[in-house]
Amino acid sequence: MKVSREGWQWTPSSGLKAGLPSIGVIEPTQNFQSVNETFDVVVIGAGYTGLTAARDTSTNGLNTLLLEGRDRIGGRTWSSNIEGYPYEIGGTWVHWFQPHVYRELSRYGLNEELVHSTDFTHKRNFFSFETGTGRREMSHEEEDELFSRAIEKFVNVDGNLGRTVMPFPFNAHWNKDVLQYSNLSVADRIAQISHDLSSDEQHAIEAFVLLCSGGTRENSAFLDFLRWWAAGNYNYKTLLDTIITFKLKCGQSGFAIKFFKEALATGNFSYAFNKTVSRVDFSSGIVQVQTVDGQSFQAKRLICTVPLNVLSKVQFSPALDRAKQEAATLRHVNQCVKIHAEIQDPDMRSWSGVTYPNNGLVIGLADGRTPAGTTHCVFFGCNANLHGDEDITKTLKAVKRFAPMDVERLVFHNWSKDEFAEGAWVWYRPGMETKYLKALRKRQGPVLFANSDWASGGWRSFIDGAIQSGTEAAKLVRDELKSGLRCCRL
Amino acid sequence: MKVSREGWQWTPSSGLKAGLPSIGVIEPTQNFQSVNETFDVVVIGAGYTGLTAARDTSTNGLNTLLLEGRDRIGGRTWSSNIEGYPYEIGGTWVHWFQPHVYRELSRYGLNEELVHSTDFTHKRNFFSFETGTGRREMSHEEEDELFSRAIEKFVNVDGNLGRTVMPFPFNAHWNKDVLQYSNLSVADRIAQISHDLSSDEQHAIEAFVLLCSGGTRENSAFLDFLRWWAAGNYNYKTLLDTIITFKLKCGQSGFAIKFFKEALATGNFSYAFNKTVSRVDFSSGIVQVQTVDGQSFQAKRLICTVPLNVLSKVQFSPALDRAKQEAATLRHVNQCVKIHAEIQDPDMRSWSGVTYPNNGLVIGLADGRTPAGTTHCVFFGCNANLHGDEDITKTLKAVKRFAPMDVERLVFHNWSKDEFAEGAWVWYRPGMETKYLKALRKRQGPVLFANSDWASGGWRSFIDGAIQSGTEAAKLVRDELKSGLRCCRL
């Protein structure tokens, strides 16, 4: 198994070690000799957006070059394959209610790879809830009832659970009334309803919403949550089903590699990994792309999938639109911490829990069973407040605070320090969506900007939004470059 | 506006007239001169399956010929554009929970074309319910409560509303326990629960399920309904949202034409309408396709999208597999009647109703508002028991039985008599799915069989299943024909 330089693994015997094995690591790292040709399109970034775009342009006959700074495909979504089990270092869950990602899963024949993260058939079948007022256990039914009741209060701005103000999550501003919530933070919304919240309900809302935003109550926009809720059909159970229930037996990298292989099979597809782009010059009409190691590539079109939080690291000439510059300087708030733990006790398979607000990790849940029969649990924190590589002792302590457990392995990546992401899935600050979303999607001449961070659909932030965004960009480029071939008009 | 020879229109002043205007009618009817070349692929049928397949093969560089017996695109899904309003003659509703269709809508930028069929803001805001015991009115909330309660009883075979026996609707036989319901008819299932059903509940189940199946209690399989239910996330409201709530302002033909135009723009795409295929000979390796007007075409691969109920009209050599022959002889049961009515009263916009079992039409609902300000209502019957072209007086009477209304126009097509469909969306007889589904999907040499009638996904029967099926077939053909181009292997 090839090993990525990214990520960390800790075991009691070997301690903390950098680098994780992954089938997403690509060798050879590039597949071309000469760089003197003018490509039809250069795609920057091999996350799902870039993979989708490059696959679509290459299968549609465009000569395509994919440049990626990492040693692997997948961007913020990749799996580490350890002892026959895929740990999802970033994006994980999918559902047939996420149209763009499910269409691709289905097209690659991966329907039968879907497995449940949850399995409530084992002994330790309960939810542990530790808040400021102590720790207690409840059934998963009681957990769902509490969270559902609390979240419904949170989103119920219109007396219709959000259906009135956001009837079309994939066209979220259709009802302009929704814009009145543009500047609302999670904290603001909680303040509006605090008279109607029990202490448990407030803890439930905060733990769940911060799991979603990866930020703080103050810096996380309410509107992003309302859209997730609407996309999950205005129902807590459906939302859980869509965002945190179904994952892939083959791991996300086993899915992502399908896009890469399909592109490769066209014969139109060149790629280079470990190629960090430093500069994009499109002042002449043709796009010139320079990498930090001094290479230069040129193309008729560029699809730039660089995420929001690192977009300002690339120097554009002419410069990025002012609005893009402002948004890239503001950055989004998601500094999620995600820690995988291999737990000795097989009965933990049915467990989940919250420790909030007094722990570095907020939510934990059983996520699978390893081939060795141990339980795989995953823990989430927010606001970068406990990255495992920075303090492994504190991390182990935070994990064990959820429940007594024997930890045999930890697996994680520090997304906040990740030079190509500086954060996790997008979550805007209050006001950002209304002010910058459209601007972030706007092309500049031959340069298209595509990323789940500013996808137009209901599942912005998700793999679904990435694929949507890559699909749209590829179609636009193809339509433009192939228009000379049009044989007739209807 | 071009006029299709299909469908019927009735108005008080002009009476019954054959043919309906549609933007889906294609002129010129063919775009090539010579037929002597060997195409990479011939696609039979310009429904969504064939349109998707032909678009994908042509954009992927394969020389593609699309043959269609009708004068229009869309197959069992097309709209008639009358006085600025699209009447959906066949398939209508879509949702972002239907991954394949929504991916396409989104890719073509049609997100903003979604509109609600329902609008409960007008005066006649009620549900009328006529059963053997009389007619009464209730609120839509009472309607939903009744139908939800009744349908939950109907599907609750496992005490978990179907989630246990069918956890993956897109992989419906994953839990083999579900196969115990293979031979169950709708009537059988009702018999199992009849001790627990009120008269209203039983009428609600039968009206709703027959709306879905287009057949009878006795000939409609229970398993198809269970899959629809699972695909709708095991919830009546979500099921309604997904299958009968959101439609397209531009009409389905406005969507379908996008596929056709994209294919046309490649320069690899030939087509011929009014070309009914009579014979397919693939005994020599190359596929020979003959049409009833004596033309012959040849291709390396054939994607046959001929629906189940007319599959036996095409002569194959070598012959179709025995299982396919049996299924094509048995036929599916859906003989749905769909009648559009333009109603004078604008306040009918909020109405819906059931008349069952004593009327030729079972369910009616307001479906839109025409530019003239009248209300568009749509009525469904089952089992071919009231086709409008056969008895317009009886049809008008059946419409007016739901509620007093002034009918200004009727628009419909006789799907049972349609030579290229002989029925509506697929609904299997008890036992058919388990016995024939896999066989229907099986290729025979260079001939692939693709159709929503045997799509593997959760939305078989739907536009979604058609697009899924066409996508899969095109990918397979492309992979095979382009494999010589593979430059390297991973």
Tab-separated table of C-alpha atoms in Angstrom, chain A residues 41-349:
chain	number	residue	atom	x	y	z
A	41	VAL	CA	-8.048	22.775	-20.116
A	42	VAL	CA	-5.950	22.720	-16.976
A	43	VAL	CA	-7.724	21.670	-13.791
A	44	ILE	CA	-6.154	22.725	-10.499
A	45	GLY	CA	-6.945	20.316	-7.674
A	46	ALA	CA	-7.771	16.608	-7.636
A	47	GLY	CA	-10.587	16.702	-5.099
A	48	TYR	CA	-14.004	15.521	-6.252
A	49	THR	CA	-14.591	18.822	-8.042
A	50	GLY	CA	-11.391	18.564	-10.045
A	51	LEU	CA	-11.685	14.826	-10.615
A	52	THR	CA	-15.199	15.232	-11.960
A	53	ALA	CA	-14.264	18.177	-14.146
A	54	ALA	CA	-11.165	16.475	-15.549
A	55	ARG	CA	-13.027	13.248	-16.177
A	56	ASP	CA	-15.811	15.055	-18.010
A	57	THR	CA	-13.546	17.202	-20.158
A	58	SER	CA	-11.272	14.292	-21.061
A	59	THR	CA	-14.112	11.895	-21.887
A	60	ASN	CA	-15.602	14.665	-24.011
A	61	GLY	CA	-12.441	14.795	-26.070
A	62	LEU	CA	-10.680	17.775	-24.523
A	63	ASN	CA	-6.977	17.518	-23.891
A	64	THR	CA	-6.866	17.887	-20.117
A	65	LEU	CA	-4.144	18.397	-17.514
A	66	LEU	CA	-4.820	17.895	-13.820
A	67	LEU	CA	-2.430	19.534	-11.359
A	68	GLU	CA	-2.473	18.599	-7.676
A	69	GLY	CA	-0.225	19.768	-4.837
A	70	ARG	CA	-0.815	16.650	-2.758
A	71	ASP	CA	0.522	13.138	-3.394
A	72	ARG	CA	-3.010	11.766	-3.658
A	73	ILE	CA	-6.461	12.295	-5.136
A	74	GLY	CA	-9.545	13.295	-3.158
A	75	GLY	CA	-8.802	16.694	-1.650
A	76	ARG	CA	-10.748	16.997	1.583
A	77	THR	CA	-12.173	13.504	1.096
A	78	TRP	CA	-9.909	10.466	1.305
A	79	SER	CA	-9.565	7.233	3.167
A	80	SER	CA	-6.608	5.625	4.860
A	81	ASN	CA	-6.578	1.866	4.387
A	82	ILE	CA	-5.258	0.263	7.556
A	83	GLU	CA	-5.388	-3.474	8.158
A	84	GLY	CA	-8.129	-3.941	5.594
A	85	TYR	CA	-10.341	-1.137	6.831
A	86	PRO	CA	-10.885	2.357	5.377
A	87	TYR	CA	-10.774	5.233	7.859
A	88	GLU	CA	-12.381	8.270	6.287
A	89	ILE	CA	-10.015	11.131	6.994
A	90	GLY	CA	-12.383	13.732	5.607
A	91	GLY	CA	-15.717	13.508	3.772
A	92	THR	CA	-17.467	10.243	4.530
A	93	TRP	CA	-21.208	9.869	4.204
A	94	VAL	CA	-23.384	9.755	1.124
A	95	HIS	CA	-27.036	9.077	0.364
A	96	TRP	CA	-29.278	8.550	-2.621
A	97	PHE	CA	-30.900	11.858	-1.680
A	98	GLN	CA	-27.671	13.580	-2.709
A	99	PRO	CA	-28.206	13.547	-6.451
A	100	HIS	CA	-24.797	14.357	-7.861
A	101	VAL	CA	-22.783	11.983	-5.729
A	102	TYR	CA	-25.324	9.193	-5.960
A	103	ARG	CA	-25.524	9.429	-9.728
A	104	GLU	CA	-21.777	8.859	-9.823
A	105	LEU	CA	-21.833	6.004	-7.309
A	106	SER	CA	-24.527	4.337	-9.333
A	107	ARG	CA	-22.750	4.946	-12.640
A	108	TYR	CA	-19.617	3.277	-11.242
A	109	GLY	CA	-21.658	0.320	-10.026
A	110	LEU	CA	-20.939	1.041	-6.346
A	111	ASN	CA	-24.544	0.731	-5.116
A	112	GLU	CA	-23.637	-2.435	-3.317
A	113	GLU	CA	-20.732	-0.760	-1.515
A	114	LEU	CA	-23.086	1.195	0.755
A	115	VAL	CA	-22.925	0.203	4.420
A	116	HIS	CA	-24.491	1.612	7.571
A	117	SER	CA	-22.350	3.517	10.045
A	118	THR	CA	-24.951	2.809	12.699
A	119	ASP	CA	-25.681	-0.640	14.086
A	120	PHE	CA	-27.877	-0.706	17.145
A	121	THR	CA	-27.747	-4.465	17.716
A	122	HIS	CA	-24.820	-4.638	20.150
A	123	LYS	CA	-24.659	-4.544	23.937
A	124	ARG	CA	-23.571	-0.992	24.644
A	125	ASN	CA	-26.589	0.317	22.798
A	126	PHE	CA	-27.051	3.782	24.254
A	127	PHE	CA	-26.296	7.468	23.930
A	128	SER	CA	-24.168	9.116	26.615
A	129	PHE	CA	-24.830	12.782	27.221
A	130	GLU	CA	-22.421	14.826	29.280
A	131	THR	CA	-23.220	18.493	29.722
A	132	GLY	CA	-22.296	20.999	32.373
A	133	THR	CA	-24.737	19.261	34.721
A	134	GLY	CA	-23.322	15.743	34.623
A	135	ARG	CA	-23.226	12.624	32.515
A	136	ARG	CA	-26.126	10.296	31.863
A	137	GLU	CA	-27.217	7.655	29.438
A	138	MET	CA	-30.328	7.409	27.305
A	139	SER	CA	-31.617	5.160	24.544
A	140	HIS	CA	-31.055	6.129	20.926
A	141	GLU	CA	-34.812	6.653	20.649
A	142	GLU	CA	-34.651	9.167	23.487
A	143	GLU	CA	-31.595	10.734	21.853
A	144	ASP	CA	-33.429	11.154	18.544
A	145	GLU	CA	-36.494	12.512	20.279
A	146	LEU	CA	-34.428	15.119	22.161
A	147	PHE	CA	-32.386	16.192	19.146
A	148	SER	CA	-35.356	16.216	16.801
A	149	ARG	CA	-37.419	18.375	19.177
A	150	ALA	CA	-34.516	20.746	19.784
A	151	ILE	CA	-33.458	21.110	16.159
A	152	GLU	CA	-37.064	21.685	15.078
A	153	LYS	CA	-37.231	24.639	17.454
A	154	PHE	CA	-33.950	25.908	16.049
A	155	VAL	CA	-35.031	25.887	12.404
A	156	ASN	CA	-38.678	26.794	12.847
A	157	VAL	CA	-38.393	30.421	11.787
A	158	ASP	CA	-41.603	30.376	9.749
A	159	GLY	CA	-43.957	28.141	11.723
A	160	ASN	CA	-43.552	25.621	8.898
A	161	LEU	CA	-40.173	24.138	9.839
A	162	GLY	CA	-38.443	26.170	7.141
A	163	ARG	CA	-40.556	24.909	4.236
A	164	THR	CA	-42.038	28.343	3.637
A	165	VAL	CA	-38.833	30.369	3.660
A	166	MET	CA	-36.765	27.749	1.834
A	167	PRO	CA	-39.054	25.598	-0.353
A	168	PHE	CA	-36.251	24.764	-2.811
A	169	PRO	CA	-32.983	23.929	-1.031
A	170	PHE	CA	-31.241	23.665	-4.400
A	171	ASN	CA	-32.369	27.207	-5.160
A	172	ALA	CA	-32.127	28.429	-1.605
A	173	HIS	CA	-32.809	32.118	-2.145
A	174	TRP	CA	-35.939	31.485	-4.242
A	175	ASN	CA	-38.094	32.978	-1.501
A	176	LYS	CA	-36.456	36.303	-0.762
A	177	ASP	CA	-37.897	36.214	2.763
A	178	VAL	CA	-35.052	33.875	3.630
A	179	LEU	CA	-32.591	36.732	3.206
A	180	GLN	CA	-33.772	38.235	6.479
A	181	TYR	CA	-31.721	35.498	8.169
A	182	SER	CA	-28.556	36.327	6.218
A	183	ASN	CA	-26.718	37.919	9.097
A	184	LEU	CA	-27.965	35.596	11.817
A	185	SER	CA	-25.360	33.525	13.678
A	186	VAL	CA	-26.103	30.276	15.438
A	187	ALA	CA	-25.772	32.162	18.729
A	188	ASP	CA	-28.259	34.800	17.529
A	189	ARG	CA	-30.805	32.147	16.614
A	190	ILE	CA	-30.400	30.377	19.936
A	191	ALA	CA	-30.936	33.703	21.703
A	192	GLN	CA	-34.212	34.148	19.799
A	193	ILE	CA	-35.599	30.860	21.078
A	194	SER	CA	-33.823	30.509	24.425
A	195	HIS	CA	-37.030	31.184	26.368
A	196	ASP	CA	-38.426	27.992	24.862
A	197	LEU	CA	-35.342	25.768	25.298
A	198	SER	CA	-34.558	23.393	28.115
A	199	SER	CA	-30.919	23.111	29.082
A	200	ASP	CA	-30.755	19.693	27.378
A	201	GLU	CA	-32.305	21.086	24.217
A	202	GLN	CA	-29.826	23.936	24.060
A	203	HIS	CA	-26.895	21.562	24.549
A	204	ALA	CA	-28.308	19.277	21.859
A	205	ILE	CA	-28.650	22.144	19.357
A	206	GLU	CA	-25.186	23.479	20.028
A	207	ALA	CA	-23.470	20.091	19.877
A	208	PHE	CA	-25.252	19.125	16.661
A	209	VAL	CA	-24.911	22.443	14.871
A	210	LEU	CA	-21.236	22.789	15.801
A	211	LEU	CA	-20.686	19.243	14.523
A	212	CYS	CA	-22.114	20.557	11.242
A	213	SER	CA	-20.302	23.908	11.162
A	214	GLY	CA	-16.952	23.067	12.738
A	215	GLY	CA	-16.941	26.633	14.029
A	216	THR	CA	-18.303	28.470	17.023
A	217	ARG	CA	-21.806	29.576	17.967
A	218	GLU	CA	-20.787	33.123	17.173
A	219	ASN	CA	-19.010	32.695	13.842
A	220	SER	CA	-21.286	30.046	12.242
A	221	ALA	CA	-24.083	31.267	9.990
A	222	PHE	CA	-27.618	30.069	10.708
A	223	LEU	CA	-28.437	30.053	6.984
A	224	ASP	CA	-26.064	27.192	6.167
A	225	PHE	CA	-27.815	25.041	8.726
A	226	LEU	CA	-31.244	25.968	7.405
A	227	ARG	CA	-30.174	24.812	3.938
A	228	TRP	CA	-28.835	21.495	5.220
A	229	TRP	CA	-32.126	21.052	7.040
A	230	ALA	CA	-34.149	21.857	3.909
A	231	ALA	CA	-32.012	19.553	1.772
A	232	GLY	CA	-32.728	16.823	4.351
A	233	ASN	CA	-36.437	17.405	3.713
A	234	TYR	CA	-37.105	19.375	6.889
A	235	ASN	CA	-36.833	16.332	9.116
A	236	TYR	CA	-34.177	15.394	11.675
A	237	LYS	CA	-34.275	11.678	10.948
A	238	THR	CA	-33.998	12.254	7.192
A	239	LEU	CA	-31.165	14.710	7.786
A	240	LEU	CA	-29.273	12.089	9.806
A	241	ASP	CA	-29.939	9.524	7.079
A	242	THR	CA	-28.569	11.833	4.426
A	243	ILE	CA	-25.477	13.226	6.160
A	244	ILE	CA	-24.178	10.698	8.688
A	245	THR	CA	-25.531	7.213	8.060
A	246	PHE	CA	-24.368	5.587	4.810
A	247	LYS	CA	-20.737	5.230	3.802
A	248	LEU	CA	-18.704	3.125	1.396
A	249	LYS	CA	-17.221	-0.260	2.151
A	250	CYS	CA	-14.475	0.503	-0.389
A	251	GLY	CA	-13.790	3.885	1.216
A	252	GLN	CA	-14.072	7.258	-0.473
A	253	SER	CA	-10.691	6.779	-2.133
A	254	GLY	CA	-12.065	3.629	-3.709
A	255	PHE	CA	-14.770	5.815	-5.234
A	256	ALA	CA	-12.531	8.736	-6.211
A	257	ILE	CA	-10.089	6.469	-8.033
A	258	LYS	CA	-12.899	5.547	-10.443
A	259	PHE	CA	-13.034	9.102	-11.766
A	260	PHE	CA	-9.263	9.173	-12.132
A	261	LYS	CA	-9.113	5.855	-13.958
A	262	GLU	CA	-11.927	6.817	-16.300
A	263	ALA	CA	-10.094	9.999	-17.241
A	264	LEU	CA	-6.866	8.094	-17.721
A	265	ALA	CA	-8.511	5.616	-20.056
A	266	THR	CA	-9.447	8.356	-22.512
A	267	GLY	CA	-5.889	8.994	-23.644
A	268	ASN	CA	-6.623	12.745	-23.361
A	269	PHE	CA	-5.669	13.065	-19.736
A	270	SER	CA	-2.379	14.189	-18.264
A	271	TYR	CA	-1.707	14.683	-14.595
A	272	ALA	CA	0.968	15.747	-12.156
A	273	PHE	CA	0.889	15.328	-8.378
A	274	ASN	CA	3.140	17.214	-5.946
A	275	LYS	CA	2.649	20.238	-8.205
A	276	THR	CA	1.593	23.227	-6.169
A	277	VAL	CA	0.298	26.077	-8.274
A	278	SER	CA	1.707	29.441	-7.342
A	279	ARG	CA	0.566	31.723	-10.124
A	280	VAL	CA	-2.140	31.967	-12.788
A	281	ASP	CA	-1.746	34.514	-15.571
A	282	PHE	CA	-4.600	34.919	-18.010
A	283	SER	CA	-3.838	38.439	-19.181
A	284	SER	CA	-3.110	37.234	-22.707
A	285	GLY	CA	-6.249	35.169	-23.287
A	286	ILE	CA	-4.336	31.903	-22.965
A	287	VAL	CA	-3.965	30.779	-19.357
A	288	GLN	CA	-0.427	30.369	-18.021
A	289	VAL	CA	-0.141	28.283	-14.847
A	290	GLN	CA	3.079	28.306	-12.848
A	291	THR	CA	3.983	25.863	-10.130
A	292	VAL	CA	6.249	26.444	-7.133
A	293	ASP	CA	8.895	24.170	-8.649
A	294	GLY	CA	9.184	26.533	-11.599
A	295	GLN	CA	7.241	24.653	-14.238
A	296	SER	CA	4.799	26.378	-16.509
A	297	PHE	CA	1.736	25.038	-18.300
A	298	GLN	CA	-0.657	26.650	-20.678
A	299	ALA	CA	-4.259	26.053	-21.576
A	300	LYS	CA	-7.260	27.582	-23.292
A	301	ARG	CA	-9.316	27.299	-20.124
A	302	LEU	CA	-8.578	26.848	-16.446
A	303	ILE	CA	-10.841	25.183	-13.912
A	304	CYS	CA	-9.558	26.332	-10.540
A	305	THR	CA	-10.869	24.206	-7.653
A	306	VAL	CA	-8.671	25.761	-4.953
A	307	PRO	CA	-10.763	25.988	-1.758
A	308	LEU	CA	-11.838	29.283	-0.246
A	309	ASN	CA	-9.474	29.273	2.722
A	310	VAL	CA	-6.368	28.907	0.548
A	311	LEU	CA	-7.527	30.748	-2.569
A	312	SER	CA	-5.454	33.807	-1.687
A	313	LYS	CA	-2.285	31.681	-1.798
A	314	VAL	CA	-2.492	31.612	-5.583
A	315	GLN	CA	-1.444	34.795	-7.313
A	316	PHE	CA	-3.798	35.700	-10.160
A	317	SER	CA	-3.026	38.130	-12.948
A	318	PRO	CA	-5.281	39.968	-13.614
A	319	ALA	CA	-6.144	39.868	-9.904
A	320	LEU	CA	-9.131	38.065	-8.446
A	321	ASP	CA	-12.324	40.117	-8.337
A	322	ARG	CA	-12.470	42.246	-5.220
A	323	ALA	CA	-15.384	40.219	-3.806
A	324	LYS	CA	-13.439	36.975	-4.196
A	325	GLN	CA	-10.453	38.563	-2.508
A	326	GLU	CA	-12.594	39.724	0.391
A	327	ALA	CA	-14.222	36.317	0.843
A	328	ALA	CA	-10.844	34.554	0.649
A	329	THR	CA	-9.470	36.920	3.262
A	330	LEU	CA	-12.456	36.475	5.566
A	331	ARG	CA	-12.271	32.673	5.136
A	332	HIS	CA	-14.983	30.256	6.193
A	333	VAL	CA	-15.168	29.041	9.772
A	334	ASN	CA	-14.984	25.269	9.601
A	335	GLN	CA	-11.982	24.119	11.637
A	336	CYS	CA	-13.411	20.696	12.356
A	337	VAL	CA	-11.398	18.147	14.297
A	338	LYS	CA	-12.016	14.534	13.297
A	339	ILE	CA	-10.382	11.727	15.244
A	340	HIS	CA	-10.821	8.041	14.485
A	341	ALA	CA	-10.309	5.590	17.314
A	342	GLU	CA	-10.055	1.832	17.199
A	343	ILE	CA	-11.636	0.577	20.413
A	344	GLN	CA	-11.080	-2.897	21.806
A	345	ASP	CA	-14.641	-3.526	22.955
A	346	PRO	CA	-16.836	-4.913	20.125
A	347	ASP	CA	-19.936	-3.937	22.103
A	348	MET	CA	-19.168	-0.258	21.641
A	349	ARG	CA	-20.476	-0.719	18.066
